[in-house]
PDB file of C-alpha atoms in Angstrom:
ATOM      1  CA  UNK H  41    -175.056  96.633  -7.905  1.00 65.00           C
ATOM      2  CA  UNK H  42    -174.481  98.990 -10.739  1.00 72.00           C
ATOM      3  CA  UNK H  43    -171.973 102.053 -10.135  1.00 82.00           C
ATOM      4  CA  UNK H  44    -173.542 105.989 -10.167  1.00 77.00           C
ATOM      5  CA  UNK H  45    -171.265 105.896 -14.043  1.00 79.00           C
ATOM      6  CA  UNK H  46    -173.053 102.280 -15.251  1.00 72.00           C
ATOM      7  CA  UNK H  47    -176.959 104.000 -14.498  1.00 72.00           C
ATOM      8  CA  UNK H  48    -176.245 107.035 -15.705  1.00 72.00           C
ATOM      9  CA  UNK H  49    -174.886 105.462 -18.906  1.00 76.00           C
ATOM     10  CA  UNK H  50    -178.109 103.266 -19.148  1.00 70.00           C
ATOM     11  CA  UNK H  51    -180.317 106.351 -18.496  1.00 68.00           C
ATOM     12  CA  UNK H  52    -179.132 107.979 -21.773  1.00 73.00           C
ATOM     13  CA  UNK H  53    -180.995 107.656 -24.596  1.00 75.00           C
ATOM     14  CA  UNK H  54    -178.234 107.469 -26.988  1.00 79.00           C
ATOM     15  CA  UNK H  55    -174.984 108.588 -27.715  1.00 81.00           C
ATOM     16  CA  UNK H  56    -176.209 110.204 -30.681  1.00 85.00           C
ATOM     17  CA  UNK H  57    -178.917 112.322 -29.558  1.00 86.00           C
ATOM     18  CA  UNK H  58    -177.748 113.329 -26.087  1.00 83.00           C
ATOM     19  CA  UNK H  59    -176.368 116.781 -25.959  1.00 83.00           C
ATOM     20  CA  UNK H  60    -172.489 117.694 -24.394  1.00 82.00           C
ATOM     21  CA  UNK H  61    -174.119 120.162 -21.580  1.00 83.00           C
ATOM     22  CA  UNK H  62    -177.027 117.248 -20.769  1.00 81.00           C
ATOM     23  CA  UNK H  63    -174.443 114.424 -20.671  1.00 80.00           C
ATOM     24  CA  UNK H  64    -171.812 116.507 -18.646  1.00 82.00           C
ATOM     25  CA  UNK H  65    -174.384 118.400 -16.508  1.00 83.00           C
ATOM     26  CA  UNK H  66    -177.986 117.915 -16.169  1.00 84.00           C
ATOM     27  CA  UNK H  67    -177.921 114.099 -16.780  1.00 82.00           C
ATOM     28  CA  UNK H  68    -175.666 113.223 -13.571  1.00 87.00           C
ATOM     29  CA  UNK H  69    -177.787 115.604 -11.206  1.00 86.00           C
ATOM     30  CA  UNK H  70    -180.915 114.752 -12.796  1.00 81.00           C
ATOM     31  CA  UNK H  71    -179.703 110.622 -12.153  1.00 82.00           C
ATOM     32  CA  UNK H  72    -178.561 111.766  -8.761  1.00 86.00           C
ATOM     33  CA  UNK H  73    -182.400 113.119  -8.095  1.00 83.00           C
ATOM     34  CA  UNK H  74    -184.144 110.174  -9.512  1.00 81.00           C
ATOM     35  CA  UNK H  75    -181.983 107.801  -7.547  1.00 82.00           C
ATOM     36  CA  UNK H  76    -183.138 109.598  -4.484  1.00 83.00           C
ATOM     37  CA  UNK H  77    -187.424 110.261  -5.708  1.00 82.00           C
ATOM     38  CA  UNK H  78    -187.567 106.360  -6.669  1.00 79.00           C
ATOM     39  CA  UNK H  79    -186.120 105.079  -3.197  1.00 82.00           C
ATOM     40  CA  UNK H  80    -189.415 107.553  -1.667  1.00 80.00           C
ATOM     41  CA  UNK H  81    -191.362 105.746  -4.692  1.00 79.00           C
ATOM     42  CA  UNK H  82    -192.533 108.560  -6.649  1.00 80.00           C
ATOM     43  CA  UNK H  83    -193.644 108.306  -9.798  1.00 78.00           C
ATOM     44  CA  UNK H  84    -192.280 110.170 -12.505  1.00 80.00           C
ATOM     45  CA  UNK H  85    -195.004 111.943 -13.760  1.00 80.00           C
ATOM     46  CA  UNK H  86    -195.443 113.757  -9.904  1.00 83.00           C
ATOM     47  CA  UNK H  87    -191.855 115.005 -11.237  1.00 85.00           C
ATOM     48  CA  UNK H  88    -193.031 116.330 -14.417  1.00 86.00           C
ATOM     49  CA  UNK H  89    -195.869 118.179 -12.877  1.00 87.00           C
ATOM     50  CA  UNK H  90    -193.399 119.530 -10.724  1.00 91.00           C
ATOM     51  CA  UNK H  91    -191.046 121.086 -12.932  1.00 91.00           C
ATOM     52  CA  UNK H  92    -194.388 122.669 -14.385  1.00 93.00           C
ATOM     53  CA  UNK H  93    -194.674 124.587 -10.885  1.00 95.00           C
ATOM     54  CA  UNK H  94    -190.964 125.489 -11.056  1.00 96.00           C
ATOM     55  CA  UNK H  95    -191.510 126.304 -14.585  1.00 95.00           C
ATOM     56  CA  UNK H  96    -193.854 129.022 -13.967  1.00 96.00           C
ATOM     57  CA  UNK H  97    -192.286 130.027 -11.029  1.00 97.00           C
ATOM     58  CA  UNK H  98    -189.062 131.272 -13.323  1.00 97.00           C
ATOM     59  CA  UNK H  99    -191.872 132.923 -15.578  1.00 96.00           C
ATOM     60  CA  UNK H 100    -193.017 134.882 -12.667  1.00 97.00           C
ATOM     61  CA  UNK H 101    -189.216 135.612 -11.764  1.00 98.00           C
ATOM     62  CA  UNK H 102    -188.404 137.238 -15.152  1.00 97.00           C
ATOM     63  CA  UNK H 103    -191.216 139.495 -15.050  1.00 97.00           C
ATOM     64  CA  UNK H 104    -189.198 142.055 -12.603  1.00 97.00           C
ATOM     65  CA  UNK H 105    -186.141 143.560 -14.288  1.00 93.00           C
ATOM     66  CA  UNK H 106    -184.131 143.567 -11.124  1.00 96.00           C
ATOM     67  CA  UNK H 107    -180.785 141.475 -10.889  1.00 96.00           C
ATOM     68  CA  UNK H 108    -181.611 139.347  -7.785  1.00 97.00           C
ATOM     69  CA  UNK H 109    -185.296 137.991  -9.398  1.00 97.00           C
ATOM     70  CA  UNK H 110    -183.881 137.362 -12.720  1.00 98.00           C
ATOM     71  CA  UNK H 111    -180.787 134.841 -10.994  1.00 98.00           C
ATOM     72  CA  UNK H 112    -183.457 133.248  -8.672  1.00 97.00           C
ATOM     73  CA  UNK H 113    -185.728 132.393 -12.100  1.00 97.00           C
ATOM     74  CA  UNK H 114    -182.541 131.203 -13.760  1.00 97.00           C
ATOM     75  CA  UNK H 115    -182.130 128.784 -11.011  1.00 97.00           C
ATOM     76  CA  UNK H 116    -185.949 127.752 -10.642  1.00 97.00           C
ATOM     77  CA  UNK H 117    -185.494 126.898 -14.351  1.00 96.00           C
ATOM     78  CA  UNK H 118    -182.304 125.133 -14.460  1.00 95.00           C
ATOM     79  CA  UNK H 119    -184.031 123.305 -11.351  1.00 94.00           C
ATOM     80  CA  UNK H 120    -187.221 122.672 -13.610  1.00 93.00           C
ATOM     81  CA  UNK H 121    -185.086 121.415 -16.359  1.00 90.00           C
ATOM     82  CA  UNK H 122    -183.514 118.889 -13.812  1.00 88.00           C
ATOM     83  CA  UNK H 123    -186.459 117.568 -12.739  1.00 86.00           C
ATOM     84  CA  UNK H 124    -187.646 117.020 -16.758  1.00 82.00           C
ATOM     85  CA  UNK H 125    -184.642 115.253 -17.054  1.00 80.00           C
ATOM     86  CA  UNK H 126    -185.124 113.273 -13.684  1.00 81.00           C
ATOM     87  CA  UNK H 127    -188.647 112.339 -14.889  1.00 70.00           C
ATOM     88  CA  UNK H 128    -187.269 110.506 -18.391  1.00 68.00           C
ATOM     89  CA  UNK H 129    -184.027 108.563 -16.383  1.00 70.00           C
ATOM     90  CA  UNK H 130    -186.507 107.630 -13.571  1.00 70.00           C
ATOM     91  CA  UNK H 131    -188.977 106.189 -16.066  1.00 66.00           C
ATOM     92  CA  UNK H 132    -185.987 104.360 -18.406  1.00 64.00           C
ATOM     93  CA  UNK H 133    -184.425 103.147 -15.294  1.00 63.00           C
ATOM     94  CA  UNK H 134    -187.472 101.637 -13.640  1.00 66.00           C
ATOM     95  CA  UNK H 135    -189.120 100.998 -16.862  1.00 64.00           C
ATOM     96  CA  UNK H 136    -192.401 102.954 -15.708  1.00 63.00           C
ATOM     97  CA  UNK H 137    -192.485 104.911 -19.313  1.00 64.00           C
ATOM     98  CA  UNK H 138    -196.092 105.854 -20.175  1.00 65.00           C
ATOM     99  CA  UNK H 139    -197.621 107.925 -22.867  1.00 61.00           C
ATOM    100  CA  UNK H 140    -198.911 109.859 -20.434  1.00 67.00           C
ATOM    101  CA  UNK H 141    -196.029 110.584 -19.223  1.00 68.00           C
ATOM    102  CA  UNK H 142    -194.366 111.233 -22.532  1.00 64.00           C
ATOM    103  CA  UNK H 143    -197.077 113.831 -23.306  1.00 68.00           C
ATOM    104  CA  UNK H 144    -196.838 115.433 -19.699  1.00 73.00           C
ATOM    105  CA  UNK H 145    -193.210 115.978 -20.476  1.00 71.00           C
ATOM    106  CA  UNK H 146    -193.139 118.009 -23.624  1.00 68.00           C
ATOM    107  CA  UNK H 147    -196.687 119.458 -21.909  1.00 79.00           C
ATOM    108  CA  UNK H 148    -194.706 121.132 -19.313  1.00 84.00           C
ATOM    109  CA  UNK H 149    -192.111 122.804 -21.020  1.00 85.00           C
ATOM    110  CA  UNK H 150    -194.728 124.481 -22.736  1.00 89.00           C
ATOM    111  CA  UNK H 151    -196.479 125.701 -19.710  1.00 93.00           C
ATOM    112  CA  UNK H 152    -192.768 127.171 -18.344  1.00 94.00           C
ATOM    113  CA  UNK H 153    -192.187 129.239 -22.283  1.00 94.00           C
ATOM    114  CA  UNK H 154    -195.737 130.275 -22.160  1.00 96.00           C
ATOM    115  CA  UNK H 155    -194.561 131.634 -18.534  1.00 97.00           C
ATOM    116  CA  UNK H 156    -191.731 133.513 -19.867  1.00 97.00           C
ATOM    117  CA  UNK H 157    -193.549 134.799 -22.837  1.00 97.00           C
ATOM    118  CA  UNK H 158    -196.204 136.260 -20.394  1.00 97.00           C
ATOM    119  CA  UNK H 159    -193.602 137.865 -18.160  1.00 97.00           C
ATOM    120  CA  UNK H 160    -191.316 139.201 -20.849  1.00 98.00           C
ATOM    121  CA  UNK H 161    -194.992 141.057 -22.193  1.00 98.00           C
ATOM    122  CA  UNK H 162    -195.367 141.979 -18.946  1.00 97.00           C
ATOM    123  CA  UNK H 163    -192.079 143.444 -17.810  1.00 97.00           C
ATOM    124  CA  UNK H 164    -191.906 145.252 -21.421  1.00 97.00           C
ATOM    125  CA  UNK H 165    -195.721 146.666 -21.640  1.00 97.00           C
ATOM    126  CA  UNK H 166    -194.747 150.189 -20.600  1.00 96.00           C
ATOM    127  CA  UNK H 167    -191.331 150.485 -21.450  1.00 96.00           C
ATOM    128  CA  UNK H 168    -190.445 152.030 -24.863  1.00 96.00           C
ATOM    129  CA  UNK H 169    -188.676 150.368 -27.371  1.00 96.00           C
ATOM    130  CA  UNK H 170    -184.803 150.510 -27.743  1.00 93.00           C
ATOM    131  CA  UNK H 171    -183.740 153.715 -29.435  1.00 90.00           C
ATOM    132  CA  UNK H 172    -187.294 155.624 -29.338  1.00 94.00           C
ATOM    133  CA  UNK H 173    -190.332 157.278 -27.074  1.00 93.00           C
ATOM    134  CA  UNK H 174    -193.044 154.717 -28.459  1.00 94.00           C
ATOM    135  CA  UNK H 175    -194.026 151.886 -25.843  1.00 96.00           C
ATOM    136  CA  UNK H 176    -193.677 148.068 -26.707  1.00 97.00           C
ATOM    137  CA  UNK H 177    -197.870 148.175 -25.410  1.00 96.00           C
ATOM    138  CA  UNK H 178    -199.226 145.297 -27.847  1.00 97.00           C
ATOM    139  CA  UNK H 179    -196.410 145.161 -29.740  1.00 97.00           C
ATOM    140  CA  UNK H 180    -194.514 142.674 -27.444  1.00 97.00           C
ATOM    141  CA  UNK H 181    -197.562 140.981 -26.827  1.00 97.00           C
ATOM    142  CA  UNK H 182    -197.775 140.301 -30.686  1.00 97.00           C
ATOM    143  CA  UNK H 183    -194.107 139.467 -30.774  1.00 97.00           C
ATOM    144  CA  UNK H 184    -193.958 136.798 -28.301  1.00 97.00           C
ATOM    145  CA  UNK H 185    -197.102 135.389 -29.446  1.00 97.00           C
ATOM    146  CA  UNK H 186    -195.210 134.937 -32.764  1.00 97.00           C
ATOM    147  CA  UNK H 187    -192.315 133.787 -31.331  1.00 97.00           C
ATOM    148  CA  UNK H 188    -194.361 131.341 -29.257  1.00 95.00           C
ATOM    149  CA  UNK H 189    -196.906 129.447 -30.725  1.00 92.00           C
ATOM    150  CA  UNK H 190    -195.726 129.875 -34.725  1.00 94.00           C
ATOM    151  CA  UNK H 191    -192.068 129.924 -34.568  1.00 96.00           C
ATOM    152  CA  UNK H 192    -191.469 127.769 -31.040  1.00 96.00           C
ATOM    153  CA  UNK H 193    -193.660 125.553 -31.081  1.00 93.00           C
ATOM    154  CA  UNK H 194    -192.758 124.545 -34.762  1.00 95.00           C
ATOM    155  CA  UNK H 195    -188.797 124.667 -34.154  1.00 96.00           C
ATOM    156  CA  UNK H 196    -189.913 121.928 -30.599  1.00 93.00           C
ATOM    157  CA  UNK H 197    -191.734 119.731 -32.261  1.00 93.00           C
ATOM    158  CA  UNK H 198    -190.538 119.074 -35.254  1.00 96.00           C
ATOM    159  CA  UNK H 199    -186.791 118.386 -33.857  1.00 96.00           C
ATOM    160  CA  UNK H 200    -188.380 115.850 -30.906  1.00 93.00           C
ATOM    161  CA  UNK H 201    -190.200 114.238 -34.291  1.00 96.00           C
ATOM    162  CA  UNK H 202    -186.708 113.939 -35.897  1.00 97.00           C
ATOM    163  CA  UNK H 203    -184.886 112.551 -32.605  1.00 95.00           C
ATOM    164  CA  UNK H 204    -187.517 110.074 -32.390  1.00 95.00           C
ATOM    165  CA  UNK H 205    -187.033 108.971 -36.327  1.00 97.00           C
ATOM    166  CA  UNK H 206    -183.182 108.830 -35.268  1.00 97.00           C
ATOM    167  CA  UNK H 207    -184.175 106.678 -32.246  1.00 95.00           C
ATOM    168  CA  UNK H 208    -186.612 104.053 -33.807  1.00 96.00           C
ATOM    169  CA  UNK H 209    -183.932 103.248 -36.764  1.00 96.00           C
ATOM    170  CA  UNK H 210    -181.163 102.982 -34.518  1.00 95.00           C
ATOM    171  CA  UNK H 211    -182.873 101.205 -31.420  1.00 93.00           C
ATOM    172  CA  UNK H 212    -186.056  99.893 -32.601  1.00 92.00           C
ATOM    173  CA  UNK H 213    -189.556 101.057 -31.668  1.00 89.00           C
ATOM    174  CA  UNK H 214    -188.678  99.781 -27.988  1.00 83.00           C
ATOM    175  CA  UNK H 215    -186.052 102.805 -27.894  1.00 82.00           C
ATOM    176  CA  UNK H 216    -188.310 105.513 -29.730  1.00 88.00           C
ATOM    177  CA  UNK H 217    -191.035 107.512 -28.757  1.00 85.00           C
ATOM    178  CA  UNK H 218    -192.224 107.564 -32.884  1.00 92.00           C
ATOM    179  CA  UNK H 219    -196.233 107.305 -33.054  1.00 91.00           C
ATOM    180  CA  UNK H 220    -198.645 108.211 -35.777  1.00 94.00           C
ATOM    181  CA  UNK H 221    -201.951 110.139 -36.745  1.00 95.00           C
ATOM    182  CA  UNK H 222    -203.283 106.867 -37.823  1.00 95.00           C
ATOM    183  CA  UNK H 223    -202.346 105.002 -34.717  1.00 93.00           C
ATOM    184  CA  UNK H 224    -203.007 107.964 -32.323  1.00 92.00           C
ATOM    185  CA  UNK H 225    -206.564 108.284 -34.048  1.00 95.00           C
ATOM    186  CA  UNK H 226    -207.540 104.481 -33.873  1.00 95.00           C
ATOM    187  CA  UNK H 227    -207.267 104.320 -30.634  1.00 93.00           C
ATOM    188  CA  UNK H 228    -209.059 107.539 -29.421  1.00 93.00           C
ATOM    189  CA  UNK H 229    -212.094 106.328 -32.098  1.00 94.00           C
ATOM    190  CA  UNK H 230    -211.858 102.698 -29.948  1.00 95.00           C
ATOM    191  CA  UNK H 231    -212.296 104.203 -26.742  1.00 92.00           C
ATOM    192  CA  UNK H 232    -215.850 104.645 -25.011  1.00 92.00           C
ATOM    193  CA  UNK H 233    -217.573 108.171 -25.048  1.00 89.00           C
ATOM    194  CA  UNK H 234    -217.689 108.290 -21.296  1.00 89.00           C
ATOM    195  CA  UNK H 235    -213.960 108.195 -21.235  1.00 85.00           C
ATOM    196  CA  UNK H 236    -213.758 112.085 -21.486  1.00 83.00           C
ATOM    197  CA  UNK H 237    -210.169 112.582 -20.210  1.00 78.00           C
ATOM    198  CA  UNK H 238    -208.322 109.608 -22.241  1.00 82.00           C
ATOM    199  CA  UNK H 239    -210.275 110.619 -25.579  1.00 88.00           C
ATOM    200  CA  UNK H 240    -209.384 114.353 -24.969  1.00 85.00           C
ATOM    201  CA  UNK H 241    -205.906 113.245 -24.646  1.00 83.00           C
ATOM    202  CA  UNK H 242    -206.033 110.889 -27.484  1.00 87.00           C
ATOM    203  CA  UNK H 243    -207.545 113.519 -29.745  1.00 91.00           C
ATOM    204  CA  UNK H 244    -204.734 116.173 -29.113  1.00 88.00           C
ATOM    205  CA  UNK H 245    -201.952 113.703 -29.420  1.00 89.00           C
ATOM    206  CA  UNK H 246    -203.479 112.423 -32.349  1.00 92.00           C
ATOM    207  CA  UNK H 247    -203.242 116.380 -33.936  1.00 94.00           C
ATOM    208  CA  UNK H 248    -200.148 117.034 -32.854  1.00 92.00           C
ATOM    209  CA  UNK H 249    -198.880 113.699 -34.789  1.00 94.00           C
ATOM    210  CA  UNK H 250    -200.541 114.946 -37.659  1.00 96.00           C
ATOM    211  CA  UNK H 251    -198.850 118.232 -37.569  1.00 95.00           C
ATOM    212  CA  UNK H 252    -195.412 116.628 -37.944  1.00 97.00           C
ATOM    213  CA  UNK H 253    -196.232 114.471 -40.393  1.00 97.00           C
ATOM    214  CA  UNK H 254    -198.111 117.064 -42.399  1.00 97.00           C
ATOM    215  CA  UNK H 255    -194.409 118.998 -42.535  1.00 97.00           C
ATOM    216  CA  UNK H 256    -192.593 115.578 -43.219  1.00 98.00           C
ATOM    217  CA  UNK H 257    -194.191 114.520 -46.652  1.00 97.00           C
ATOM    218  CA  UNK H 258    -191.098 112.753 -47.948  1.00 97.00           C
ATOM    219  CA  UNK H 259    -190.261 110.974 -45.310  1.00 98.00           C
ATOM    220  CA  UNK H 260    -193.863 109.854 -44.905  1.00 97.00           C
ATOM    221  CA  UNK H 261    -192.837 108.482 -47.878  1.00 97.00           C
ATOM    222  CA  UNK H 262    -189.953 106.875 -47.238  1.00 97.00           C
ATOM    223  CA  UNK H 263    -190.924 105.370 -43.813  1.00 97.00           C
ATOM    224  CA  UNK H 264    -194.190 103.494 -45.924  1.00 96.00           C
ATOM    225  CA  UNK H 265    -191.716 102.167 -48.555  1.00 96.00           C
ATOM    226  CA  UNK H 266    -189.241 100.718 -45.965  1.00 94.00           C
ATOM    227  CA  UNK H 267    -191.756  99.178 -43.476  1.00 94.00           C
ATOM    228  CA  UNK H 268    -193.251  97.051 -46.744  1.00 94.00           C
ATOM    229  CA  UNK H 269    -189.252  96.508 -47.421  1.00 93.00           C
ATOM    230  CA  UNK H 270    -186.911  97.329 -44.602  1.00 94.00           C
ATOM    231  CA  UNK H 271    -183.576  96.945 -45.867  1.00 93.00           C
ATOM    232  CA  UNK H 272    -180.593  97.331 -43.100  1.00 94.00           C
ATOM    233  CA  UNK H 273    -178.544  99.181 -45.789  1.00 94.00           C
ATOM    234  CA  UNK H 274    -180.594 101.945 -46.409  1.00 95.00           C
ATOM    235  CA  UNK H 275    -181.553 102.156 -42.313  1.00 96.00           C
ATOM    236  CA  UNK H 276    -177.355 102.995 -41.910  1.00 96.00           C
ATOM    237  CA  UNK H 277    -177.881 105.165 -44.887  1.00 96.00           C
ATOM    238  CA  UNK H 278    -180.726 106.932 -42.969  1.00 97.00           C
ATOM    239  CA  UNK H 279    -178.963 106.828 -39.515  1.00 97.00           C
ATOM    240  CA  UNK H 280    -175.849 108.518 -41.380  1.00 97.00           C
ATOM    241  CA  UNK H 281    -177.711 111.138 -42.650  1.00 97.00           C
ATOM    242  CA  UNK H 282    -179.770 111.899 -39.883  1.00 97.00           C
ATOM    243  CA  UNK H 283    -176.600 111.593 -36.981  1.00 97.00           C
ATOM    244  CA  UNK H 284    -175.117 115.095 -38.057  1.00 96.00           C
ATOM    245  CA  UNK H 285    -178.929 116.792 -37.852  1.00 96.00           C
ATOM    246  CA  UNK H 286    -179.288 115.710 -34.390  1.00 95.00           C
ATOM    247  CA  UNK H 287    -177.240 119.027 -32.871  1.00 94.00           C
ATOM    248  CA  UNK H 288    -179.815 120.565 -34.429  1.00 95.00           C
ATOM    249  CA  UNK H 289    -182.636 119.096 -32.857  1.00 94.00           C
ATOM    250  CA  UNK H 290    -180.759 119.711 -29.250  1.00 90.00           C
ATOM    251  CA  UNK H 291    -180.293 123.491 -30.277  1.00 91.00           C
ATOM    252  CA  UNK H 292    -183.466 123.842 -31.387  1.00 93.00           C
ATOM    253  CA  UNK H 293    -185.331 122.608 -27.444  1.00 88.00           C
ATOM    254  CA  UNK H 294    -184.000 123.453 -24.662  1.00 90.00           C
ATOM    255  CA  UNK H 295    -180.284 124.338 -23.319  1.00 91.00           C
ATOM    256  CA  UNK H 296    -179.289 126.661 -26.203  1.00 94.00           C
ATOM    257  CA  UNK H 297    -183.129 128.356 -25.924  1.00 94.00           C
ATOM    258  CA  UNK H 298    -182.563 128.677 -22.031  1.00 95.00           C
ATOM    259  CA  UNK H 299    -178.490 130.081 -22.320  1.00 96.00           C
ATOM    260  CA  UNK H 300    -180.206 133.170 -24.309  1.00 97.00           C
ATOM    261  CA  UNK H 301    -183.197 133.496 -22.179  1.00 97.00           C
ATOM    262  CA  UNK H 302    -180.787 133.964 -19.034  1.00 97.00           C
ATOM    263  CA  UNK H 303    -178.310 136.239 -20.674  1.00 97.00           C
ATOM    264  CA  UNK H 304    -180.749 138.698 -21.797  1.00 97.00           C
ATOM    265  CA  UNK H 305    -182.897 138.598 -18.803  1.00 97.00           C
ATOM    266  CA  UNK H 306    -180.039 139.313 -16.653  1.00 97.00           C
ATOM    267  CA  UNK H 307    -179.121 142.143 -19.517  1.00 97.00           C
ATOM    268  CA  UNK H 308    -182.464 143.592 -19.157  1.00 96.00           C
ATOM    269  CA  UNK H 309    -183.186 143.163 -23.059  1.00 97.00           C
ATOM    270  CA  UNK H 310    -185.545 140.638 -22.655  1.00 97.00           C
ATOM    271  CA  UNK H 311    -187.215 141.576 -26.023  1.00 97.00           C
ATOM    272  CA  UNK H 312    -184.205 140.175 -27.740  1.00 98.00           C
ATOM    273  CA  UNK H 313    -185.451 136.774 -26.647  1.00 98.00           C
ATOM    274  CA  UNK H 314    -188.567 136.124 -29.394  1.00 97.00           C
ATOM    275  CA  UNK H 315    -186.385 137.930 -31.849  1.00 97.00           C
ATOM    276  CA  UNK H 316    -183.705 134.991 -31.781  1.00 97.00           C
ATOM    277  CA  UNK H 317    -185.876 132.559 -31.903  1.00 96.00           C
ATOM    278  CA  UNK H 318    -187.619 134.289 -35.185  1.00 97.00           C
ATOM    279  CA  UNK H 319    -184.600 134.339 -36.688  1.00 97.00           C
ATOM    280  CA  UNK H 320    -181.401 132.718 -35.596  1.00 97.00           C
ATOM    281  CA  UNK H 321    -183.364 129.655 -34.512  1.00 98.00           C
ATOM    282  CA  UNK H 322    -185.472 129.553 -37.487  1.00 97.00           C
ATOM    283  CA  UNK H 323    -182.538 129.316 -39.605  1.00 98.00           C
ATOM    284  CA  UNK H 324    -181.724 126.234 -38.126  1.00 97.00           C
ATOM    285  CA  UNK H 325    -185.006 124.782 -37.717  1.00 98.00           C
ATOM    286  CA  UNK H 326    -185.255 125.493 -41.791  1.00 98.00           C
ATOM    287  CA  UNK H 327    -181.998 124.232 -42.540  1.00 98.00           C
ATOM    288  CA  UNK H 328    -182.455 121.121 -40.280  1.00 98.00           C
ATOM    289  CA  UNK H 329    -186.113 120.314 -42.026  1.00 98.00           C
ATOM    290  CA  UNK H 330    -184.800 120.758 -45.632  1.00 98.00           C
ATOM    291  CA  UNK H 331    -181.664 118.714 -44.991  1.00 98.00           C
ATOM    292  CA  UNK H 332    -183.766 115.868 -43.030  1.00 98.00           C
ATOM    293  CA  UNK H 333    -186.272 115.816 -46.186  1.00 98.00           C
ATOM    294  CA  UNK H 334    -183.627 115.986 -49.058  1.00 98.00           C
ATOM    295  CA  UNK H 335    -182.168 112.932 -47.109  1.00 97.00           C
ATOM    296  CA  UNK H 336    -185.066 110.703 -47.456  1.00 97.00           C
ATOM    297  CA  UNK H 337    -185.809 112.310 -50.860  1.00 97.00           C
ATOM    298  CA  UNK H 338    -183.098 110.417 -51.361  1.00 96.00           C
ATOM    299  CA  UNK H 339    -183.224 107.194 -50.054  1.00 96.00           C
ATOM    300  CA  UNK H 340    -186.801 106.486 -51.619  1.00 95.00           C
ATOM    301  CA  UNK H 341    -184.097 106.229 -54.374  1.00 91.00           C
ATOM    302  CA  UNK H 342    -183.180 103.248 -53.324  1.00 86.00           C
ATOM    303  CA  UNK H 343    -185.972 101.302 -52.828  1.00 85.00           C
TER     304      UNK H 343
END
């Protein structure tokens, strides 16, 4: 029987994409939760629709400005994060990985941010902004919506559409998540028009595919010219470019998003929240696209 150490090794996805704080922290309890949900049998998408609950229970948390509601949404988040990672080492371990599932996943970290974007509107409505008499009122609304479904939203999905790149050239498509418009598309048209729910789902994933390879036009490029001639130099070319990006894409999700959410919660400067992810976080989501697409700018080079 394999030691706690040998799973939770085999419940990475790789050394190169897993972050220090994941691997050191929320991986092991995360492993140590899934060991104990799969010997009850459940599934890991019942997880994943649980962190959503825990999600929006942090939301509701950070909406009060008090000390003692901002720790307990701290810990129903850091709780809803280990349940999104138990859902992903549950399904790698037992091999019950679905798309569903996959979509269900990045789903419900968007339902908890939407949370805290509501509550931080919310707590901030009627209070004026630092330094003056004038009340955040709409203002706050129109800054987290910014922050949220422009700046976020961009910054998430562009760096999971980068991991998985990383992942498919260094494992294979058996170790990636990487799908396409095309692929996404053909099999929503395939499907019967009384299948409501899976051509919904189809449809959506099919747009959000499109999205990231609408912002990805050289390596759209690249990726056609290697799959009519893959060449195992220029995938270690690709891999070494990508490798150093891949802090980026970790930065860019969750742990360093949550860390700032927490500290200025607990500050009581919540509005500081959208503003770091319009700018600090956009400077790295620009500096990790441009570097990603000069790389395979590149390596269409060499084909």
């Amino acid at each position: 029987m394999a030691t706690f150490k040998e799973l939770l090794r085999l419940s990475f996805k790789s050394d190169d994409t897993e972050e220090w704080l994941d691997v050191h922290f929320t991986r092991p309890v995360g492993l140590a939760f899934a060991l104990l949900w799969n010997r009850f049998g459940i599934h890991p998408n019942v997880i994943t629709i649980l962190s959503m609950f825990l999600g929006v229970g942090a939301g509701f948390m950070f909406y009060f400005d008090d000390l003692c509601h901002n720790i307990c949404g701290v810990v129903l988040m850091m709780f809803a994060n280990f349940c999104d990672s138990t859902d992903g080492q549950m399904a790698r371990l037992t091999g019950k990985k679905t798309l569903i599932g996959r979509i269900l996943d990045g789903f419900s970290e968007g339902v908890w941010f939407v949370a805290v974007y509501l509550a931080i509107v919310f707590r901030l409505w009627n209070r004026s902004m630092p330094g003056t008499d004038i009340q955040w009122g709409i203002w706050i609304f129109v800054l987290c919506a910014v922050a949220g479904f422009i700046f976020h939203s961009n910054q998430c999905s562009l760096s999971d559409y980068y991991r998985q790149i990383h992942l498919f050239f260094l494992l294979g498509k058996d170790g990636s998540e990487l799908d396409s418009y095309r692929q996404q598309r053909a099999i929503y048209d395939s499907l019967p028009k009384e299948e409501h729910l899976q051509r919904a789902f189809h449809y959506n994933y099919a747009n959000y595919c499109k999205g990231q390879e609408r912002r990805t036009p050289h390596f759209q490029r690249f990726f056609s010219l290697w799959q009519k001639q893959p060449s195992e130099t220029v995938r270690q070319e690709l891999l070494s470019g990508s490798r150093p990006l891949m802090k980026y894409t970790n930065l860019l999700t969750f742990n360093a998003r949550a860390i700032t959410l927490y500290a200025v919660c607990l500050a009581d400067c919540p509005w500081v929240f959208p503003l770091v992810e319009i700018t600090l976080f956009q400077v790295m989501y620009v500096y990790m696209h441009r570097s990603h697409e000069k790389l395979c700018r590149r390596l269409v080079g060499l084909f």
